[in-house]
Amino acid sequence: MSGRSALTRLTGSGNGECGEKDCPNVYRTETGSFVVQGSLSQAFVPPSGEGIVEIPESVLKEAFRALGW
């Protein structure tokens, strides 16, 4: 992946918790997978090379609506 410009932003249209600001968000990659941006979570220690983030339920719902799910 070559930066944020290669991602389709599914959330942050102005209707969610942060509006059009840069937190938290769900993006879709060119290959159809997802990238999630949110606050770091300390729920457990993930394997090397992975991370855990927390995002509000409302952000996931917004992403699902954007995808027509």
mmCIF file of N, CA, C and O in Angstrom:
data_model
loop_
_atom_site.group_PDB
_atom_site.id
_atom_site.type_symbol
_atom_site.label_atom_id
_atom_site.label_comp_id
_atom_site.label_asym_id
_atom_site.label_seq_id
_atom_site.Cartn_x
_atom_site.Cartn_y
_atom_site.Cartn_z
ATOM 1 N N MET A 1 0.848 -1.167 0.000
ATOM 2 C CA MET A 1 0.000 0.000 0.000
ATOM 3 C C MET A 1 0.894 1.231 0.000
ATOM 4 O O MET A 1 1.871 1.297 0.709
ATOM 5 N N SER A 2 0.540 2.200 -0.800
ATOM 6 C CA SER A 2 1.411 3.361 -0.930
ATOM 7 C C SER A 2 0.777 4.627 -0.364
ATOM 8 O O SER A 2 0.659 5.626 -1.045
ATOM 9 N N GLY A 3 0.342 4.575 0.862
ATOM 10 C CA GLY A 3 -0.193 5.757 1.506
ATOM 11 C C GLY A 3 -1.704 5.852 1.458
ATOM 12 O O GLY A 3 -2.388 5.061 0.830
ATOM 13 N N ARG A 4 -2.194 6.845 2.139
ATOM 14 C CA ARG A 4 -3.630 7.030 2.298
ATOM 15 C C ARG A 4 -4.334 7.306 0.983
ATOM 16 O O ARG A 4 -5.517 7.012 0.845
ATOM 17 N N SER A 5 -3.656 7.862 0.008
ATOM 18 C CA SER A 5 -4.298 8.173 -1.276
ATOM 19 C C SER A 5 -4.763 6.916 -2.008
ATOM 20 O O SER A 5 -5.641 6.988 -2.862
ATOM 21 N N ALA A 6 -4.218 5.763 -1.663
ATOM 22 C CA ALA A 6 -4.618 4.507 -2.290
ATOM 23 C C ALA A 6 -5.832 3.890 -1.594
ATOM 24 O O ALA A 6 -6.282 2.817 -1.972
ATOM 25 N N LEU A 7 -6.374 4.580 -0.577
ATOM 26 C CA LEU A 7 -7.497 4.057 0.199
ATOM 27 C C LEU A 7 -8.776 4.820 -0.122
ATOM 28 O O LEU A 7 -8.744 6.006 -0.428
ATOM 29 N N THR A 8 -9.906 4.124 -0.023
ATOM 30 C CA THR A 8 -11.213 4.765 -0.137
ATOM 31 C C THR A 8 -11.768 4.940 1.264
ATOM 32 O O THR A 8 -11.980 3.957 1.977
ATOM 33 N N ARG A 9 -12.003 6.164 1.647
ATOM 34 C CA ARG A 9 -12.516 6.459 2.985
ATOM 35 C C ARG A 9 -14.014 6.171 3.015
ATOM 36 O O ARG A 9 -14.778 6.705 2.225
ATOM 37 N N LEU A 10 -14.444 5.308 3.925
ATOM 38 C CA LEU A 10 -15.846 4.914 4.027
ATOM 39 C C LEU A 10 -16.590 5.700 5.100
ATOM 40 O O LEU A 10 -17.823 5.705 5.125
ATOM 41 N N THR A 11 -15.869 6.341 6.000
ATOM 42 C CA THR A 11 -16.492 7.050 7.115
ATOM 43 C C THR A 11 -15.942 8.466 7.190
ATOM 44 O O THR A 11 -15.010 8.827 6.478
ATOM 45 N N GLY A 12 -16.535 9.261 8.074
ATOM 46 C CA GLY A 12 -16.057 10.625 8.255
ATOM 47 C C GLY A 12 -16.703 11.594 7.287
ATOM 48 O O GLY A 12 -16.129 12.623 6.957
ATOM 49 N N SER A 13 -17.923 11.275 6.852
ATOM 50 C CA SER A 13 -18.622 12.131 5.901
ATOM 51 C C SER A 13 -19.242 13.349 6.559
ATOM 52 O O SER A 13 -19.878 14.147 5.906
ATOM 53 N N GLY A 14 -19.073 13.490 7.853
ATOM 54 C CA GLY A 14 -19.659 14.609 8.570
ATOM 55 C C GLY A 14 -20.807 14.187 9.468
ATOM 56 O O GLY A 14 -21.296 14.967 10.267
ATOM 57 N N ASN A 15 -21.242 12.919 9.367
ATOM 58 C CA ASN A 15 -22.372 12.452 10.154
ATOM 59 C C ASN A 15 -21.960 11.731 11.431
ATOM 60 O O ASN A 15 -22.778 11.497 12.290
ATOM 61 N N GLY A 16 -20.712 11.333 11.553
ATOM 62 C CA GLY A 16 -20.275 10.533 12.689
ATOM 63 C C GLY A 16 -19.755 11.375 13.839
ATOM 64 O O GLY A 16 -19.943 12.588 13.886
ATOM 65 N N GLU A 17 -19.075 10.720 14.765
ATOM 66 C CA GLU A 17 -18.583 11.371 15.971
ATOM 67 C C GLU A 17 -17.560 12.466 15.697
ATOM 68 O O GLU A 17 -17.523 13.457 16.386
ATOM 69 N N CYS A 18 -16.725 12.283 14.693
ATOM 70 C CA CYS A 18 -15.674 13.260 14.422
ATOM 71 C C CYS A 18 -15.978 14.120 13.202
ATOM 72 O O CYS A 18 -15.160 14.948 12.825
ATOM 73 N N GLY A 19 -17.115 13.917 12.566
ATOM 74 C CA GLY A 19 -17.401 14.672 11.356
ATOM 75 C C GLY A 19 -16.363 14.375 10.296
ATOM 76 O O GLY A 19 -16.047 13.224 10.053
ATOM 77 N N GLU A 20 -15.812 15.409 9.690
ATOM 78 C CA GLU A 20 -14.810 15.206 8.641
ATOM 79 C C GLU A 20 -13.391 15.245 9.186
ATOM 80 O O GLU A 20 -12.435 15.268 8.425
ATOM 81 N N LYS A 21 -13.239 15.266 10.506
ATOM 82 C CA LYS A 21 -11.902 15.238 11.104
ATOM 83 C C LYS A 21 -11.263 13.886 10.850
ATOM 84 O O LYS A 21 -11.861 12.994 10.277
ATOM 85 N N ASP A 22 -10.068 13.701 11.332
ATOM 86 C CA ASP A 22 -9.251 12.538 10.999
ATOM 87 C C ASP A 22 -9.296 11.442 12.055
ATOM 88 O O ASP A 22 -8.311 10.793 12.307
ATOM 89 N N CYS A 23 -10.445 11.221 12.723
ATOM 90 C CA CYS A 23 -10.499 10.186 13.739
ATOM 91 C C CYS A 23 -11.903 9.656 13.907
ATOM 92 O O CYS A 23 -12.823 10.385 13.618
ATOM 93 N N PRO A 24 -12.114 8.486 14.444
ATOM 94 C CA PRO A 24 -11.585 7.260 13.866
ATOM 95 C C PRO A 24 -12.250 7.014 12.517
ATOM 96 O O PRO A 24 -13.314 7.591 12.258
ATOM 97 N N ASN A 25 -11.684 6.188 11.695
ATOM 98 C CA ASN A 25 -12.216 5.964 10.353
ATOM 99 C C ASN A 25 -11.988 4.541 9.879
ATOM 100 O O ASN A 25 -11.137 3.821 10.391
ATOM 101 N N VAL A 26 -12.767 4.166 8.867
ATOM 102 C CA VAL A 26 -12.616 2.884 8.188
ATOM 103 C C VAL A 26 -12.347 3.194 6.714
ATOM 104 O O VAL A 26 -13.023 4.028 6.116
ATOM 105 N N TYR A 27 -11.342 2.534 6.166
ATOM 106 C CA TYR A 27 -10.954 2.709 4.769
ATOM 107 C C TYR A 27 -11.016 1.358 4.062
ATOM 108 O O TYR A 27 -10.834 0.319 4.688
ATOM 109 N N ARG A 28 -11.237 1.385 2.761
ATOM 110 C CA ARG A 28 -11.180 0.166 1.950
ATOM 111 C C ARG A 28 -9.971 0.275 1.034
ATOM 112 O O ARG A 28 -9.730 1.314 0.430
ATOM 113 N N THR A 29 -9.210 -0.816 0.923
ATOM 114 C CA THR A 29 -8.022 -0.825 0.073
ATOM 115 C C THR A 29 -8.393 -1.184 -1.364
ATOM 116 O O THR A 29 -9.511 -1.617 -1.637
ATOM 117 N N GLU A 30 -7.460 -1.015 -2.266
ATOM 118 C CA GLU A 30 -7.675 -1.372 -3.668
ATOM 119 C C GLU A 30 -7.956 -2.858 -3.846
ATOM 120 O O GLU A 30 -8.585 -3.270 -4.809
ATOM 121 N N THR A 31 -7.493 -3.677 -2.894
ATOM 122 C CA THR A 31 -7.707 -5.128 -2.984
ATOM 123 C C THR A 31 -8.996 -5.573 -2.284
ATOM 124 O O THR A 31 -9.309 -6.758 -2.274
ATOM 125 N N GLY A 32 -9.734 -4.616 -1.678
ATOM 126 C CA GLY A 32 -10.993 -4.957 -1.037
ATOM 127 C C GLY A 32 -10.899 -5.242 0.449
ATOM 128 O O GLY A 32 -11.913 -5.519 1.084
ATOM 129 N N SER A 33 -9.711 -5.174 1.026
ATOM 130 C CA SER A 33 -9.595 -5.362 2.473
ATOM 131 C C SER A 33 -9.832 -4.012 3.155
ATOM 132 O O SER A 33 -10.060 -3.003 2.501
ATOM 133 N N PHE A 34 -9.784 -3.995 4.480
ATOM 134 C CA PHE A 34 -10.104 -2.792 5.233
ATOM 135 C C PHE A 34 -8.954 -2.355 6.117
ATOM 136 O O PHE A 34 -8.208 -3.183 6.638
ATOM 137 N N VAL A 35 -8.834 -1.051 6.291
ATOM 138 C CA VAL A 35 -7.877 -0.455 7.213
ATOM 139 C C VAL A 35 -8.702 0.354 8.202
ATOM 140 O O VAL A 35 -9.568 1.132 7.807
ATOM 141 N N VAL A 36 -8.452 0.133 9.500
ATOM 142 C CA VAL A 36 -9.214 0.805 10.540
ATOM 143 C C VAL A 36 -8.285 1.736 11.305
ATOM 144 O O VAL A 36 -7.198 1.335 11.723
ATOM 145 N N GLN A 37 -8.712 2.970 11.480
ATOM 146 C CA GLN A 37 -7.957 3.966 12.239
ATOM 147 C C GLN A 37 -8.733 4.274 13.506
ATOM 148 O O GLN A 37 -9.937 4.537 13.457
ATOM 149 N N GLY A 38 -8.083 4.194 14.649
ATOM 150 C CA GLY A 38 -8.752 4.496 15.905
ATOM 151 C C GLY A 38 -7.749 4.648 17.025
ATOM 152 O O GLY A 38 -6.540 4.648 16.801
ATOM 153 N N SER A 39 -8.261 4.776 18.221
ATOM 154 C CA SER A 39 -7.405 4.910 19.398
ATOM 155 C C SER A 39 -6.739 3.570 19.706
ATOM 156 O O SER A 39 -7.376 2.522 19.602
ATOM 157 N N LEU A 40 -5.475 3.613 20.081
ATOM 158 C CA LEU A 40 -4.778 2.382 20.446
ATOM 159 C C LEU A 40 -5.451 1.732 21.647
ATOM 160 O O LEU A 40 -5.864 2.406 22.580
ATOM 161 N N SER A 41 -5.565 0.428 21.597
ATOM 162 C CA SER A 41 -6.175 -0.332 22.686
ATOM 163 C C SER A 41 -5.107 -1.150 23.396
ATOM 164 O O SER A 41 -4.157 -1.622 22.772
ATOM 165 N N GLN A 42 -5.290 -1.325 24.673
ATOM 166 C CA GLN A 42 -4.391 -2.152 25.473
ATOM 167 C C GLN A 42 -5.086 -3.445 25.899
ATOM 168 O O GLN A 42 -4.725 -4.058 26.899
ATOM 169 N N ALA A 43 -6.110 -3.879 25.144
ATOM 170 C CA ALA A 43 -6.914 -5.053 25.502
ATOM 171 C C ALA A 43 -6.052 -6.303 25.660
ATOM 172 O O ALA A 43 -6.282 -7.112 26.550
ATOM 173 N N PHE A 44 -5.085 -6.487 24.780
ATOM 174 C CA PHE A 44 -4.110 -7.566 24.892
ATOM 175 C C PHE A 44 -2.939 -7.232 23.997
ATOM 176 O O PHE A 44 -2.994 -6.288 23.214
ATOM 177 N N VAL A 45 -1.861 -7.977 24.114
ATOM 178 C CA VAL A 45 -0.669 -7.730 23.304
ATOM 179 C C VAL A 45 -0.785 -8.541 22.021
ATOM 180 O O VAL A 45 -0.816 -9.775 22.061
ATOM 181 N N PRO A 46 -0.878 -7.870 20.864
ATOM 182 C CA PRO A 46 -0.999 -8.590 19.599
ATOM 183 C C PRO A 46 0.349 -9.150 19.156
ATOM 184 O O PRO A 46 1.394 -8.745 19.666
ATOM 185 N N PRO A 47 0.326 -10.068 18.188
ATOM 186 C CA PRO A 47 1.575 -10.596 17.649
ATOM 187 C C PRO A 47 2.414 -9.490 17.009
ATOM 188 O O PRO A 47 1.880 -8.449 16.628
ATOM 189 N N SER A 48 3.680 -9.733 16.886
ATOM 190 C CA SER A 48 4.587 -8.777 16.266
ATOM 191 C C SER A 48 4.086 -8.398 14.876
ATOM 192 O O SER A 48 3.659 -9.249 14.097
ATOM 193 N N GLY A 49 4.117 -7.102 14.568
ATOM 194 C CA GLY A 49 3.685 -6.625 13.267
ATOM 195 C C GLY A 49 2.202 -6.309 13.184
ATOM 196 O O GLY A 49 1.716 -5.876 12.147
ATOM 197 N N GLU A 50 1.451 -6.540 14.269
ATOM 198 C CA GLU A 50 0.026 -6.247 14.293
ATOM 199 C C GLU A 50 -0.270 -5.224 15.382
ATOM 200 O O GLU A 50 0.520 -5.014 16.283
ATOM 201 N N GLY A 51 -1.425 -4.589 15.291
ATOM 202 C CA GLY A 51 -1.844 -3.622 16.294
ATOM 203 C C GLY A 51 -3.333 -3.758 16.551
ATOM 204 O O GLY A 51 -4.054 -4.364 15.763
ATOM 205 N N ILE A 52 -3.791 -3.193 17.645
ATOM 206 C CA ILE A 52 -5.197 -3.237 18.015
ATOM 207 C C ILE A 52 -5.676 -1.801 18.188
ATOM 208 O O ILE A 52 -5.023 -1.000 18.848
ATOM 209 N N VAL A 53 -6.810 -1.479 17.567
ATOM 210 C CA VAL A 53 -7.404 -0.160 17.741
ATOM 211 C C VAL A 53 -8.857 -0.306 18.153
ATOM 212 O O VAL A 53 -9.487 -1.333 17.900
ATOM 213 N N GLU A 54 -9.368 0.715 18.816
ATOM 214 C CA GLU A 54 -10.778 0.764 19.189
ATOM 215 C C GLU A 54 -11.458 1.826 18.340
ATOM 216 O O GLU A 54 -10.916 2.908 18.159
ATOM 217 N N ILE A 55 -12.644 1.490 17.817
ATOM 218 C CA ILE A 55 -13.448 2.476 17.109
ATOM 219 C C ILE A 55 -14.888 2.352 17.596
ATOM 220 O O ILE A 55 -15.326 1.268 17.955
ATOM 221 N N PRO A 56 -15.616 3.449 17.614
ATOM 222 C CA PRO A 56 -17.001 3.403 18.061
ATOM 223 C C PRO A 56 -17.885 2.585 17.113
ATOM 224 O O PRO A 56 -17.636 2.521 15.905
ATOM 225 N N GLU A 57 -18.916 1.973 17.665
ATOM 226 C CA GLU A 57 -19.877 1.212 16.865
ATOM 227 C C GLU A 57 -20.466 2.068 15.748
ATOM 228 O O GLU A 57 -20.680 1.600 14.632
ATOM 229 N N SER A 58 -20.694 3.346 16.031
ATOM 230 C CA SER A 58 -21.283 4.239 15.030
ATOM 231 C C SER A 58 -20.420 4.353 13.773
ATOM 232 O O SER A 58 -20.931 4.510 12.670
ATOM 233 N N VAL A 59 -19.099 4.240 13.934
ATOM 234 C CA VAL A 59 -18.196 4.320 12.778
ATOM 235 C C VAL A 59 -18.332 3.068 11.915
ATOM 236 O O VAL A 59 -18.369 3.147 10.687
ATOM 237 N N LEU A 60 -18.436 1.903 12.549
ATOM 238 C CA LEU A 60 -18.650 0.672 11.777
ATOM 239 C C LEU A 60 -19.989 0.714 11.043
ATOM 240 O O LEU A 60 -20.080 0.342 9.874
ATOM 241 N N LYS A 61 -21.038 1.196 11.721
ATOM 242 C CA LYS A 61 -22.342 1.302 11.076
ATOM 243 C C LYS A 61 -22.278 2.227 9.862
ATOM 244 O O LYS A 61 -22.870 1.950 8.819
ATOM 245 N N GLU A 62 -21.555 3.335 9.992
ATOM 246 C CA GLU A 62 -21.395 4.267 8.875
ATOM 247 C C GLU A 62 -20.678 3.596 7.705
ATOM 248 O O GLU A 62 -21.051 3.767 6.546
ATOM 249 N N ALA A 63 -19.648 2.798 8.008
ATOM 250 C CA ALA A 63 -18.912 2.080 6.955
ATOM 251 C C ALA A 63 -19.815 1.072 6.270
ATOM 252 O O ALA A 63 -19.807 0.943 5.046
ATOM 253 N N PHE A 64 -20.625 0.346 7.049
ATOM 254 C CA PHE A 64 -21.556 -0.638 6.460
ATOM 255 C C PHE A 64 -22.552 0.046 5.539
ATOM 256 O O PHE A 64 -22.856 -0.442 4.443
ATOM 257 N N ARG A 65 -23.075 1.208 5.975
ATOM 258 C CA ARG A 65 -24.020 1.957 5.128
ATOM 259 C C ARG A 65 -23.349 2.393 3.831
ATOM 260 O O ARG A 65 -23.935 2.323 2.755
ATOM 261 N N ALA A 66 -22.102 2.848 3.934
ATOM 262 C CA ALA A 66 -21.371 3.302 2.745
ATOM 263 C C ALA A 66 -21.175 2.169 1.744
ATOM 264 O O ALA A 66 -21.154 2.384 0.529
ATOM 265 N N LEU A 67 -21.063 0.937 2.250
ATOM 266 C CA LEU A 67 -20.897 -0.232 1.388
ATOM 267 C C LEU A 67 -22.239 -0.820 0.950
ATOM 268 O O LEU A 67 -22.276 -1.757 0.149
ATOM 269 N N GLY A 68 -23.346 -0.309 1.496
ATOM 270 C CA GLY A 68 -24.664 -0.827 1.154
ATOM 271 C C GLY A 68 -24.985 -2.145 1.846
ATOM 272 O O GLY A 68 -25.808 -2.913 1.372
ATOM 273 N N TRP A 69 -24.352 -2.403 2.995
ATOM 274 C CA TRP A 69 -24.577 -3.664 3.732
ATOM 275 C C TRP A 69 -25.711 -3.521 4.697
ATOM 276 O O TRP A 69 -25.910 -2.839 5.517
#
